[in-house]
Tab-separated table of C-alpha atoms in Angstrom:
chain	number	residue	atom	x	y	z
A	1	UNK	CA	14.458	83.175	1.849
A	2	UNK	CA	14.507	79.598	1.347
A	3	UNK	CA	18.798	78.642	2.177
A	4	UNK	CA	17.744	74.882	2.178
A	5	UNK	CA	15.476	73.520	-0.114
A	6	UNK	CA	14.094	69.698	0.699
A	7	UNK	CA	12.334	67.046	-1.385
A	8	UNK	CA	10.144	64.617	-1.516
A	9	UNK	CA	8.000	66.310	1.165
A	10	UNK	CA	6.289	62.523	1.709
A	11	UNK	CA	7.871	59.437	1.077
A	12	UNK	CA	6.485	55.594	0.795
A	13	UNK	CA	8.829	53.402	1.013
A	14	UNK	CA	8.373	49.271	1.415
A	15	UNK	CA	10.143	47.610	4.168
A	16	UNK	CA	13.781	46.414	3.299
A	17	UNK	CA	14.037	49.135	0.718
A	18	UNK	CA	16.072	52.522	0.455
A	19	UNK	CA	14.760	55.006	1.315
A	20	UNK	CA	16.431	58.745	-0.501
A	21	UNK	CA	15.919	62.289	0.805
A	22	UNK	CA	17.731	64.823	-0.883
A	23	UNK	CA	18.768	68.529	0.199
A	24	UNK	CA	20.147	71.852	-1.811
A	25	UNK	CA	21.748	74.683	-0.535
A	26	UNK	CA	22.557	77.865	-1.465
A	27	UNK	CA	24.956	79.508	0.677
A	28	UNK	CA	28.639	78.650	0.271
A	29	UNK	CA	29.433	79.916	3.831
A	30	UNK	CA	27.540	76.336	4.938
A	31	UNK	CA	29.952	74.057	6.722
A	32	UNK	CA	28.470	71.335	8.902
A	33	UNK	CA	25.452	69.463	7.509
A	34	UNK	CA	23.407	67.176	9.683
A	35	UNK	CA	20.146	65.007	9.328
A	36	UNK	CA	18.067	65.630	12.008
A	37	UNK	CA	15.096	62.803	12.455
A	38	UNK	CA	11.765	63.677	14.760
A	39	UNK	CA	8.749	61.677	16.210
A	40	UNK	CA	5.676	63.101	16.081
A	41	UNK	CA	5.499	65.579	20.072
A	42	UNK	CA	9.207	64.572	19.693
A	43	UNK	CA	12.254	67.333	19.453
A	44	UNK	CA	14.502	66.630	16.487
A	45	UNK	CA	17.215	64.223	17.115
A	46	UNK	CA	20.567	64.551	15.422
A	47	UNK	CA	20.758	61.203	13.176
A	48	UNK	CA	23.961	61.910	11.050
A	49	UNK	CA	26.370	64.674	9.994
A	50	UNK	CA	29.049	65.634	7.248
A	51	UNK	CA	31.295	68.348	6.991
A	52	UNK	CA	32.032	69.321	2.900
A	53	UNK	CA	35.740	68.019	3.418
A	54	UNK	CA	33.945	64.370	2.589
A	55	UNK	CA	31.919	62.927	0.056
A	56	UNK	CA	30.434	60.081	1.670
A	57	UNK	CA	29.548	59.333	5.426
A	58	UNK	CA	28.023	56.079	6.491
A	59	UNK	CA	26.987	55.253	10.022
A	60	UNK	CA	25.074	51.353	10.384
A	61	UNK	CA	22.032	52.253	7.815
A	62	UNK	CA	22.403	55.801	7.381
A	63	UNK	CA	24.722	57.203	4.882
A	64	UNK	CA	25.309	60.723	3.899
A	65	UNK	CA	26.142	61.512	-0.153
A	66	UNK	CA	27.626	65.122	-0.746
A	67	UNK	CA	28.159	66.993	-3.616
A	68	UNK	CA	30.008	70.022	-2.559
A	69	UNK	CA	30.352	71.338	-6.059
A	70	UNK	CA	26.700	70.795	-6.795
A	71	UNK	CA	25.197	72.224	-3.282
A	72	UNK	CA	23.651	69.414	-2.400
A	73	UNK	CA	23.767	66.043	-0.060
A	74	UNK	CA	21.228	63.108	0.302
A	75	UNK	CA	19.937	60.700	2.886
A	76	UNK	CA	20.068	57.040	2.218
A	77	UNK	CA	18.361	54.263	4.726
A	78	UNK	CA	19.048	51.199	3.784
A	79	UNK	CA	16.910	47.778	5.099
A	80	UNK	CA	14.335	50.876	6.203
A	81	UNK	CA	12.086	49.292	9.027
A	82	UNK	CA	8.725	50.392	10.356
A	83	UNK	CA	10.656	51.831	12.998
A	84	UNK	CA	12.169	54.521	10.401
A	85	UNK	CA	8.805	56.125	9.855
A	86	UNK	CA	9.562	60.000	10.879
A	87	UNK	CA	9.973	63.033	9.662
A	88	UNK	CA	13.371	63.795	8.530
A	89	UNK	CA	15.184	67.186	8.127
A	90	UNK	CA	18.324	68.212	6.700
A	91	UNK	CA	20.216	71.272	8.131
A	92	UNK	CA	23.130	73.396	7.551
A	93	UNK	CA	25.199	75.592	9.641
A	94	UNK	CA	27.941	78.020	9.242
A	95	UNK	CA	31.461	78.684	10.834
A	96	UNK	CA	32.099	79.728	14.337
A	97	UNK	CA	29.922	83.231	14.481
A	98	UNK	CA	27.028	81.732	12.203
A	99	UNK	CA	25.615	79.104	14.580
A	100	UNK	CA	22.233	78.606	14.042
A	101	UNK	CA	20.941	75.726	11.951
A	102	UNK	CA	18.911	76.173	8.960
A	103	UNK	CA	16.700	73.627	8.107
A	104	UNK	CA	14.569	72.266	5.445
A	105	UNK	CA	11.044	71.560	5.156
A	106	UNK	CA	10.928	68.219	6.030
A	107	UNK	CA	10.295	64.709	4.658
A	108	UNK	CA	7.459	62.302	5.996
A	109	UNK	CA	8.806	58.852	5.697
A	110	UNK	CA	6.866	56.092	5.883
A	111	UNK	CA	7.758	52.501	5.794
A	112	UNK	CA	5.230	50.113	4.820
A	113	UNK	CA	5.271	45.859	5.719
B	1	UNK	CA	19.262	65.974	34.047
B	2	UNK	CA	19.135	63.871	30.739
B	3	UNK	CA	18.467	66.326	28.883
B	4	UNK	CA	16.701	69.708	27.327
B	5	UNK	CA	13.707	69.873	29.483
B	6	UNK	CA	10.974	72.498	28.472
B	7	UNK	CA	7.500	73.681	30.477
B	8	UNK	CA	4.736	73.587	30.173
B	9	UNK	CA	4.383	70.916	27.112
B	10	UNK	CA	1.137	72.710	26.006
B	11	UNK	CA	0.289	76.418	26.889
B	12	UNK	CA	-3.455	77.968	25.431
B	13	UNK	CA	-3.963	81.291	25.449
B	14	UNK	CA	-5.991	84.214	24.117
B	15	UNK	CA	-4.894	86.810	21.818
B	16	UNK	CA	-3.405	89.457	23.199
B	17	UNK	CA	-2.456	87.840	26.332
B	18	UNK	CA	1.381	87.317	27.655
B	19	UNK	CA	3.476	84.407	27.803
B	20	UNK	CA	6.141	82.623	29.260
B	21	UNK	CA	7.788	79.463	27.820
B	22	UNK	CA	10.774	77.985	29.792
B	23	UNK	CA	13.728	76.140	28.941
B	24	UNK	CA	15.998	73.670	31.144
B	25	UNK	CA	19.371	72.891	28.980
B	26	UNK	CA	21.561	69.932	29.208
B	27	UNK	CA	23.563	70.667	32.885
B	28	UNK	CA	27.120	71.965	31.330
B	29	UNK	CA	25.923	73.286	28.277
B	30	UNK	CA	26.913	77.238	27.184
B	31	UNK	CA	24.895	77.089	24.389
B	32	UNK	CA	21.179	77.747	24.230
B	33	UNK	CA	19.040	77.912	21.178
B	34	UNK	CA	15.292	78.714	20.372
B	35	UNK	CA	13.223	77.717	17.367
B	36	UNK	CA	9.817	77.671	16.628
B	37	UNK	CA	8.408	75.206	14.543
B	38	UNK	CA	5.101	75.856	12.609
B	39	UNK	CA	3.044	72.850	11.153
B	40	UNK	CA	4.466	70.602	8.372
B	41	UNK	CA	7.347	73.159	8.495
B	42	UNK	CA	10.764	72.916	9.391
B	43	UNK	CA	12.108	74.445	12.769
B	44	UNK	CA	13.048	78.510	12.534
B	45	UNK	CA	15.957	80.139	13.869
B	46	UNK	CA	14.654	82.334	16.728
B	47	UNK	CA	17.676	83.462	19.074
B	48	UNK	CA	21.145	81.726	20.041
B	49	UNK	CA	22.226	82.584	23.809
B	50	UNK	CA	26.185	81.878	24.904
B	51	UNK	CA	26.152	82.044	28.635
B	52	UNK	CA	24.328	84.641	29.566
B	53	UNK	CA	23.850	87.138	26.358
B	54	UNK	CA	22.316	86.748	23.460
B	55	UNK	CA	24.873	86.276	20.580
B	56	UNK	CA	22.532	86.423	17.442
B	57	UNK	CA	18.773	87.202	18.090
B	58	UNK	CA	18.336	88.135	14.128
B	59	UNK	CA	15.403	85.522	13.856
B	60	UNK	CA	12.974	87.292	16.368
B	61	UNK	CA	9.607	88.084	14.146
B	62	UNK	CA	9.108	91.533	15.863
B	63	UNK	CA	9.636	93.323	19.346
B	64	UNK	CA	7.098	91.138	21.068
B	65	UNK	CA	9.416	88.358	21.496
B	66	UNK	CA	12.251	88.546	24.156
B	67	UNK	CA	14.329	85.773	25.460
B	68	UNK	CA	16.717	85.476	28.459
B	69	UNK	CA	19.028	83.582	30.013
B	70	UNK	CA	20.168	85.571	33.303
B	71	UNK	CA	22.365	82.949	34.787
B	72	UNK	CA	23.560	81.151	31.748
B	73	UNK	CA	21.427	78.122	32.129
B	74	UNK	CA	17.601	78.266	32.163
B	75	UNK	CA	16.309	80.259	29.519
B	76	UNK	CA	13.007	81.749	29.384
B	77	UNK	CA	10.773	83.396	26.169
B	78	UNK	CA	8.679	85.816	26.621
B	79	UNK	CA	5.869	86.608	23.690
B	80	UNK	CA	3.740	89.997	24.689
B	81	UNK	CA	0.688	90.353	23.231
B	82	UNK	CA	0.331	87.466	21.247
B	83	UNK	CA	-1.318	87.115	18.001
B	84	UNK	CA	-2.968	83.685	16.414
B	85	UNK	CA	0.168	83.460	13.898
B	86	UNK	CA	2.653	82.892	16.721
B	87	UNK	CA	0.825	79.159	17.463
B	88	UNK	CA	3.432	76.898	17.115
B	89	UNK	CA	5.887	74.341	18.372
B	90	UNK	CA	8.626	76.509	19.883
B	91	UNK	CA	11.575	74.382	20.486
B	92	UNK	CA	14.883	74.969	23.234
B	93	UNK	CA	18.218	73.377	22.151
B	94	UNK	CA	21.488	73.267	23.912
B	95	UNK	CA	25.442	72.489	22.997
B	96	UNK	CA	28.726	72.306	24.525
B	97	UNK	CA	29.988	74.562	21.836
B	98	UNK	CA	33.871	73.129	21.810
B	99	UNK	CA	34.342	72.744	18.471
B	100	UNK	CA	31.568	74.690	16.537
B	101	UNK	CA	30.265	74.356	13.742
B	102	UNK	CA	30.204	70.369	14.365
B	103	UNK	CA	28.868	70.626	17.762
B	104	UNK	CA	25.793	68.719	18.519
B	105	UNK	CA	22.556	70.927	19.428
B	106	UNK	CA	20.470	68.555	21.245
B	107	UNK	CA	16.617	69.697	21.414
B	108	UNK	CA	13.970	69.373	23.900
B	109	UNK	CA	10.523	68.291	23.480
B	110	UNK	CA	9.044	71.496	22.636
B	111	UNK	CA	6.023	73.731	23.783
B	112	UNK	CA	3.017	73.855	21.659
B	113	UNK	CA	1.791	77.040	21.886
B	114	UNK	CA	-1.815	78.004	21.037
B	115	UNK	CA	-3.327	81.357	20.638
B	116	UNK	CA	-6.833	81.322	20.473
């Protein structure tokens, strides 16, 4: 059972641009939300995080949209470099007692010149 | 050390055989997580370890995988007669766990298993 559900799986985007990955959920227990970003023979690395108390979270480029009523959240990059091009995943994770994160399939991002 | 550490990077192996993957977390850290990660696929939920038992181990595939974590810091999983399915990426993470659910879980590089 699919509890986070990712899209695009690819993504070409031209340098300078924005660059949008978007995430749905399903379970309303879900309370912590981050972006995870990973190299290739690279662990994920957290990148950004909400909790569904906000709408918006912006950190330098990154910014987080949510849409608690509408189970979902987004990824924006803005000015996306060359140095952006990674595969992105979104997660979700419960309360205290449901810690493991559930994560999505994954976006390949590529930034092109 | 700097962070999640995990041997050996790359392990081959032949069906059927036994294996051991290790895991070094982040020195401090109560909280020790295993995933594994198949190709163009997000990482899986395996088993989540706080201190030295395992709190939630619902994502083990079957009785041939076993994880544990005897001291509370270096964690080790153990896959018994392994099958070609089980090649994968199997990734450690660690946390502080002081204020779940927004603690960080930082992740190591990973071992790429290979069943042959």
């Amino acid at each position: 059972q699919q509890q986070v559900k990712q899209s695009p799986q690819s993504l070409i985007v031209q340098k300078g641009g924005i660059s949008i990955i978007n995430c749905a959920y399903e379970n309303t227990a879900f309370d912590y939300f981050p972006w995870y970003q990973q190299f290739p023979g690279k662990g994920p690395a957290l990148l950004i995080a909400i909790r569904p108390d906000v709408s918006e979270k912006k950190e330098g480029r990154f910014t987080i949209s949510f849409n608690k009523s509408a189970k979902q959240f987004s990824l924006h990059i803005m000015d996306s470099q060359p140095g952006d091009s990674a595969t992105y995943f979104c997660a979700a994770r419960g309360i205290f007692g449901n810690e493991k994160l559930t994560f999505g399939t994954g976006t390949r991002l590529t930034i092109i010149p | 050390g700097a962070g999640v550490s995990q041997t050996p990077s790359n392990k081959v192996t032949e069906k059927g055989k036994y294996v051991e993957l290790r895991c070094d977390p982040i020195s401090g850290h109560t909280a020790l997580y295993w995933y594994r990660q198949s190709l163009g696929q997000g990482p899986e939920f395996l088993i989540y370890f706080q201190g030295t038992g395992a709190a939630d181990d619902s994502g083990l595939p079957n009785d041939r995988f076993f994880a544990v974590r005897p001291e509370g810091s270096v964690s080790t999983l153990k896959i018994q007669r392994t099958e070609r399915g089980d090649s994968a990426v199997y990734l450690c993470a660690s946390s502080l766990t002081l204020l779940p659910p927004t603690d960080t879980q930082y992740f190591g590089p990973g071992t790429r298993l290979t069943v042959l």
